[in-house]
XYZ file of C-alpha atoms in Angstrom:
409
model
C 55.236 -33.440 -46.566
C 57.869 -32.915 -43.880
C 57.542 -32.413 -40.278
C 58.915 -28.405 -40.782
C 56.693 -27.771 -44.005
C 53.459 -29.260 -41.341
C 54.353 -27.333 -38.828
C 54.067 -24.300 -40.929
C 51.233 -24.881 -42.618
C 49.604 -25.431 -38.664
C 51.187 -22.230 -37.740
C 49.406 -19.685 -40.606
C 45.542 -21.268 -40.229
C 46.240 -21.043 -36.722
C 46.868 -17.333 -37.544
C 44.760 -16.259 -39.958
C 41.696 -18.295 -37.503
C 42.817 -15.487 -34.813
C 42.988 -12.474 -37.685
C 39.228 -13.631 -38.194
C 38.216 -13.481 -34.718
C 39.757 -10.447 -34.143
C 38.390 -8.829 -36.488
C 35.127 -10.279 -35.271
C 35.664 -9.051 -32.542
C 35.554 -5.480 -33.844
C 33.310 -6.292 -36.281
C 30.762 -3.016 -35.026
C 27.294 -3.673 -33.359
C 24.888 -2.294 -34.027
C 21.914 -1.565 -32.079
C 19.489 -3.203 -33.402
C 20.945 -6.466 -32.530
C 19.725 -5.395 -28.969
C 16.199 -7.510 -30.415
C 18.140 -10.003 -30.668
C 18.172 -10.399 -26.926
C 16.177 -12.690 -25.402
C 14.674 -10.863 -23.033
C 12.958 -7.948 -25.202
C 9.759 -10.832 -24.451
C 9.823 -9.504 -21.049
C 8.402 -6.291 -22.788
C 5.195 -7.464 -23.455
C 4.156 -6.861 -19.883
C 3.429 -3.753 -20.651
C 0.348 -4.210 -23.066
C -0.780 -7.226 -21.082
C -1.156 -4.798 -18.011
C -2.063 -2.484 -19.938
C -4.706 -4.106 -21.414
C -5.492 -5.552 -18.284
C -6.117 -3.147 -16.641
C -8.448 -0.859 -19.475
C -11.135 -4.236 -19.322
C -11.295 -3.892 -14.992
C -12.152 -0.535 -16.556
C -15.279 -0.835 -18.238
C -16.246 -3.934 -16.743
C -16.720 -4.649 -13.103
C -16.941 -7.622 -12.789
C -13.573 -8.760 -15.064
C -11.952 -6.525 -12.203
C -14.590 -9.206 -9.356
C -14.608 -12.249 -10.478
C -11.901 -13.292 -12.672
C -9.092 -10.712 -10.741
C -10.152 -9.352 -6.729
C -12.086 -12.860 -5.860
C -9.707 -15.118 -8.472
C -6.140 -14.570 -9.510
C -5.406 -12.079 -7.433
C -6.886 -13.344 -3.900
C -5.434 -16.880 -4.607
C -1.420 -15.424 -5.397
C -1.722 -12.553 -3.117
C -2.744 -15.251 -0.103
C 0.177 -17.124 -1.196
C 2.927 -14.573 -1.663
C 2.213 -12.591 1.872
C 1.954 -15.627 3.971
C 5.600 -16.447 2.547
C 6.946 -11.798 2.750
C 5.525 -12.971 6.502
C 8.089 -15.593 7.129
C 10.785 -12.870 7.046
C 10.497 -10.618 10.465
C 11.430 -7.242 9.045
C 10.104 -4.886 6.467
C 11.265 -6.655 3.166
C 9.415 -2.496 1.318
C 11.471 -1.072 3.485
C 14.480 -2.934 2.458
C 13.808 -2.018 -0.758
C 12.937 1.588 -0.383
C 16.246 1.954 0.397
C 18.538 -0.271 -0.923
C 16.809 -0.159 -4.399
C 17.616 3.687 -4.508
C 21.126 2.485 -4.613
C 21.787 -0.156 -6.222
C 19.899 1.954 -9.283
C 22.028 4.826 -8.968
C 24.815 2.816 -9.135
C 23.488 1.111 -12.106
C 22.634 4.605 -13.371
C 26.763 5.160 -12.948
C 28.025 1.952 -14.933
C 25.769 3.253 -17.604
C 26.553 6.270 -17.931
C 30.417 5.076 -17.705
C 31.032 2.686 -20.127
C 28.746 4.925 -22.938
C 31.703 7.629 -22.002
C 34.381 5.198 -22.465
C 32.416 4.061 -25.519
C 32.836 7.952 -26.604
C 36.400 8.278 -25.577
C 37.659 5.460 -27.503
C 36.242 6.315 -30.265
C 34.195 2.447 -30.262
C 31.594 1.781 -32.620
C 29.352 -0.207 -30.488
C 27.785 2.825 -28.306
C 24.653 2.091 -30.218
C 24.145 -1.215 -28.575
C 25.554 -0.093 -25.331
C 22.649 2.955 -24.896
C 19.800 0.756 -26.546
C 20.873 -2.189 -23.474
C 20.331 0.352 -21.173
C 17.535 1.285 -22.195
C 16.476 -2.452 -22.771
C 17.762 -3.118 -19.565
C 15.436 -0.386 -17.706
C 12.437 -1.083 -19.893
C 12.416 -5.345 -18.247
C 12.282 -3.606 -15.071
C 10.001 -1.312 -15.717
C 7.347 -3.359 -17.153
C 7.257 -5.618 -14.384
C 7.111 -3.222 -11.955
C 4.388 -1.827 -14.042
C 2.493 -6.018 -14.171
C 3.155 -6.795 -10.860
C 1.203 -3.121 -9.952
C -1.506 -3.488 -11.430
C -2.487 -7.082 -10.732
C -1.683 -6.848 -6.990
C -3.343 -3.506 -6.887
C -4.847 -1.684 -9.660
C -6.797 -2.902 -10.706
C -8.548 -3.811 -7.528
C -9.670 0.226 -7.703
C -12.098 -1.128 -9.870
C -13.901 -3.984 -7.794
C -17.510 -3.844 -7.326
C -18.038 -1.468 -3.740
C -18.151 -3.444 -0.556
C -21.405 -1.581 0.322
C -22.541 -4.208 -2.890
C -21.364 -7.117 -0.190
C -22.217 -5.661 3.031
C -25.869 -4.923 2.374
C -25.993 -1.808 3.442
C -27.674 1.044 1.280
C -26.017 4.763 0.664
C -27.923 6.835 0.521
C -28.218 10.884 0.745
C -28.565 11.276 5.152
C -29.722 14.415 7.284
C -28.284 16.664 9.668
C -29.744 15.295 12.407
C -28.688 11.732 11.024
C -25.132 12.709 11.229
C -25.468 14.084 14.465
C -27.816 11.037 15.945
C -24.387 8.809 14.705
C -21.957 11.070 15.458
C -23.590 11.039 19.696
C -23.850 7.551 19.283
C -19.824 6.886 18.396
C -18.700 9.028 21.007
C -20.556 7.243 24.243
C -18.829 4.338 22.571
C -16.130 5.377 23.009
C -15.912 7.035 25.536
C -17.725 3.665 27.465
C -14.725 1.796 25.710
C -11.791 4.285 27.223
C -12.758 4.531 30.744
C -12.515 0.116 30.882
C -9.741 0.625 29.802
C -8.434 3.941 31.987
C -9.847 1.111 34.869
C -7.562 -1.826 33.549
C -4.918 0.662 33.853
C -3.978 0.620 29.691
C -2.532 3.983 30.066
C 1.197 5.913 30.417
C 2.131 8.335 33.452
C 0.226 11.583 31.006
C -3.134 8.831 31.320
C -2.679 8.387 27.713
C -3.657 5.131 25.955
C -0.773 2.412 26.199
C -0.349 -0.774 24.761
C 0.925 -3.861 27.646
C 4.051 -4.561 25.360
C 5.412 -2.601 22.160
C 5.388 -6.852 20.668
C 3.947 -6.067 17.173
C 3.576 -9.449 16.522
C 0.880 -10.022 18.934
C -0.683 -6.685 17.798
C -0.965 -8.301 13.875
C -1.676 -11.297 15.054
C -5.274 -9.723 17.307
C -5.432 -8.045 13.674
C -6.208 -10.804 11.968
C -8.314 -13.160 14.599
C -10.326 -10.067 14.275
C -10.525 -10.593 10.256
C -11.446 -13.319 11.089
C -14.413 -13.020 12.926
C -15.264 -10.477 10.725
C -15.244 -12.397 8.345
C -18.231 -14.825 9.839
C -20.947 -11.347 8.957
C -18.640 -10.313 5.631
C -17.384 -13.195 4.446
C -16.179 -10.831 1.415
C -12.809 -10.851 4.340
C -12.225 -14.161 4.277
C -8.582 -15.647 3.127
C -5.871 -16.722 5.283
C -2.740 -13.359 4.856
C 0.104 -12.367 6.638
C 0.767 -10.640 9.159
C 1.262 -6.366 9.143
C 4.805 -5.424 9.849
C 6.173 -3.009 11.870
C 8.105 0.579 10.229
C 11.414 0.603 11.600
C 11.986 4.033 10.288
C 8.795 4.970 11.669
C 9.594 8.199 12.509
C 10.235 9.546 8.842
C 6.993 8.089 7.721
C 5.096 10.438 10.256
C 7.276 12.591 8.632
C 5.485 12.163 5.180
C 2.034 11.757 7.030
C 1.576 8.686 5.857
C -0.015 6.094 9.253
C 0.345 2.706 7.017
C 1.484 1.369 3.237
C -0.069 -1.272 1.140
C 3.280 -2.551 -0.829
C 1.552 -4.649 -3.491
C 5.218 -5.371 -5.109
C 6.025 -8.055 -1.667
C 2.117 -8.006 -0.589
C 3.050 -6.172 2.935
C 0.667 -4.465 5.334
C 3.515 -1.592 6.465
C 2.253 0.738 9.714
C 3.685 3.062 11.377
C 4.428 2.339 14.771
C 5.559 5.661 16.208
C 2.627 7.417 15.815
C 0.106 7.570 19.185
C -1.031 4.093 20.160
C -4.816 4.426 19.880
C -5.395 5.108 16.189
C -2.097 1.539 15.417
C -5.250 -0.933 15.128
C -7.422 0.757 13.268
C -4.194 1.370 10.851
C -3.798 -2.694 10.639
C -7.065 -2.539 9.976
C -7.025 0.184 7.235
C -3.294 -1.508 5.408
C -5.165 -5.232 5.992
C -8.246 -4.018 4.103
C -6.275 -2.643 0.800
C -3.650 -6.222 1.530
C -7.678 -8.220 1.168
C -8.368 -6.269 -2.245
C -10.127 -3.271 -1.245
C -8.312 -0.366 -2.852
C -10.582 2.422 -2.397
C -9.509 4.299 0.248
C -13.044 5.199 1.991
C -13.796 0.962 1.810
C -10.351 0.571 3.470
C -11.032 2.955 6.464
C -14.812 1.461 6.382
C -13.192 -2.266 7.140
C -10.925 -0.861 9.630
C -13.966 0.137 11.770
C -15.594 -2.822 10.590
C -13.003 -5.416 11.736
C -11.589 -3.379 15.180
C -15.973 -3.235 16.780
C -15.681 -7.021 15.824
C -12.670 -7.605 17.764
C -12.968 -9.109 21.215
C -9.909 -6.303 22.224
C -10.799 -3.315 23.774
C -7.904 -1.807 22.148
C -8.490 -2.345 18.489
C -12.399 -1.744 19.352
C -11.662 1.827 20.764
C -8.892 2.597 17.615
C -12.176 1.691 15.406
C -14.933 3.591 16.980
C -12.046 6.870 17.170
C -11.042 6.527 13.977
C -15.343 6.520 12.972
C -15.898 9.426 15.508
C -13.525 11.798 13.668
C -14.608 11.177 10.254
C -18.405 11.827 11.058
C -17.124 14.710 13.025
C -15.395 16.457 10.951
C -17.933 16.480 8.452
C -20.554 17.157 11.394
C -18.530 20.220 12.603
C -18.896 21.289 8.334
C -22.614 21.070 8.281
C -23.517 22.612 11.990
C -20.731 23.651 14.426
C -23.461 23.614 17.636
C -24.475 20.636 17.605
C -20.516 19.331 16.941
C -19.713 20.979 20.381
C -22.582 19.028 21.859
C -21.144 15.892 21.411
C -17.725 17.022 22.257
C -19.712 17.691 25.568
C -20.172 13.605 25.716
C -16.395 12.769 25.451
C -14.688 11.606 28.662
C -11.803 13.418 29.776
C -9.318 9.974 29.136
C -10.216 10.531 25.496
C -9.562 14.079 25.438
C -6.002 13.261 26.819
C -5.658 11.099 23.252
C -7.205 13.149 21.085
C -4.643 16.120 22.949
C -1.340 14.076 22.157
C -2.748 13.373 18.583
C -2.934 16.667 17.598
C 0.517 18.091 19.146
C 2.586 15.084 17.998
C 0.766 15.148 13.891
C 1.081 19.186 14.587
C 5.063 18.813 15.090
C 4.685 17.624 11.427
C 2.588 19.721 9.353
C 2.869 22.136 6.562
C 6.855 20.511 5.986
C 8.906 20.688 2.497
C 7.792 16.600 3.680
C 4.778 16.863 4.241
C 3.912 18.670 1.227
C 5.415 16.719 -0.754
C 3.766 13.507 0.472
C 0.589 14.861 -0.245
C 0.858 16.255 -3.338
C 2.577 13.396 -4.504
C -0.312 10.643 -3.101
C -3.459 12.970 -3.617
C -1.921 12.517 -7.190
C -1.768 8.877 -6.959
C -5.243 8.484 -5.954
C -6.565 10.458 -8.685
C -5.140 8.538 -11.308
C -7.076 5.235 -10.102
C -10.329 7.521 -10.674
C -10.418 7.987 -6.979
C -11.979 12.284 -8.166
C -11.893 13.630 -4.552
C -8.221 13.261 -4.046
C -7.315 13.001 -0.516
C -10.766 14.023 0.160
C -12.335 10.927 -1.066
C -10.999 9.625 2.753
C -14.160 11.197 4.140
C -15.847 9.769 2.184
C -16.834 7.100 4.484
C -19.616 9.025 6.407
C -21.435 7.868 3.831
C -21.068 3.624 4.909
C -21.125 4.790 8.353
C -24.710 6.228 8.641
C -26.002 3.465 5.799
C -24.581 1.224 8.952
C -25.877 3.137 11.497
C -29.644 2.774 9.769
C -28.810 -0.798 9.329
C -27.990 -1.525 12.514
C -30.875 0.975 13.881
C -33.574 -1.041 11.730
C -32.115 -4.617 13.309
C -32.882 -3.033 16.919
C -36.478 -2.439 16.274
């Protein structure tokens, strides 16, 4: 074969090869071809999460020993400590950046659809299916993480089972006596803080510094001490983190958030200072696997009570007093005002500051939406009273009060 003949033959082969490649590229891509994507296996996390949640609901033993005290506890300690290495709230960064990223990706998705329609390309169905698959994969991962790091823990055994407390109906007299005890305790601690100069020029409780890291370490120490009495609280977890945009949290009437996707306890540090230690205790209780709001409040009170730090003791006493006094007012307003007479003037200054602070955010559009969402979230997790379940800690406080009296006697 002559050279020019061989050259023509190779040219024709290359030509037909290129034509074949171009035809394959233009071949319509059917939407069901998306099923060949490896990432489709991520969707199996949705039924897995739902099955796990169902098993936890019907069998608290599974929720308690397989997850809360097993899988969850081991993973939560590791990942919360890892998140603690980052000096800022990862949750806050996610809340700010992820919606922006989601908007960009959604606009890109729409642009690809519009361009396919304009160019009359045949892979439109594939592009739509591809975008929906990506969204479903993100949802399945988020759902699975939520169930493992939060949802299951709503169905574990009650903290009362580990505290040895007997929750039962109580008389108004018992409620009154508990109010008196808490009021006297809070007043005594507040008087001591006054003598130590732990207040600002307006006579309101103040920290010696705004080093939230130090305060977070104090909260961790308080949990370690409380764990000596309540071993179920044992564990090494990350410390709470201050939120930079805390003022916006106040507009939503939120004092703290446990974020299961980063295993962080996030704290609103713009609120009145005497309430912050108790908020830390509350969110750290969630991090330790106690998701019910009434129990998280009660654990926060116990932890603050066991702390060596007077500010924590005062914060816990004021948290408990706020709930039992509200309940007493509903039952007998005359007895309520008798208890108020026991408040020290320094306590009243703190309460007045707290009232003025939160009053500015009441009944705003943001706070109304936030409360509605929070109420829906609580009810979705079988806390049938919704936001009202926060007040159920009164029963636990009464049980603890009775137990402490029996120990004295």
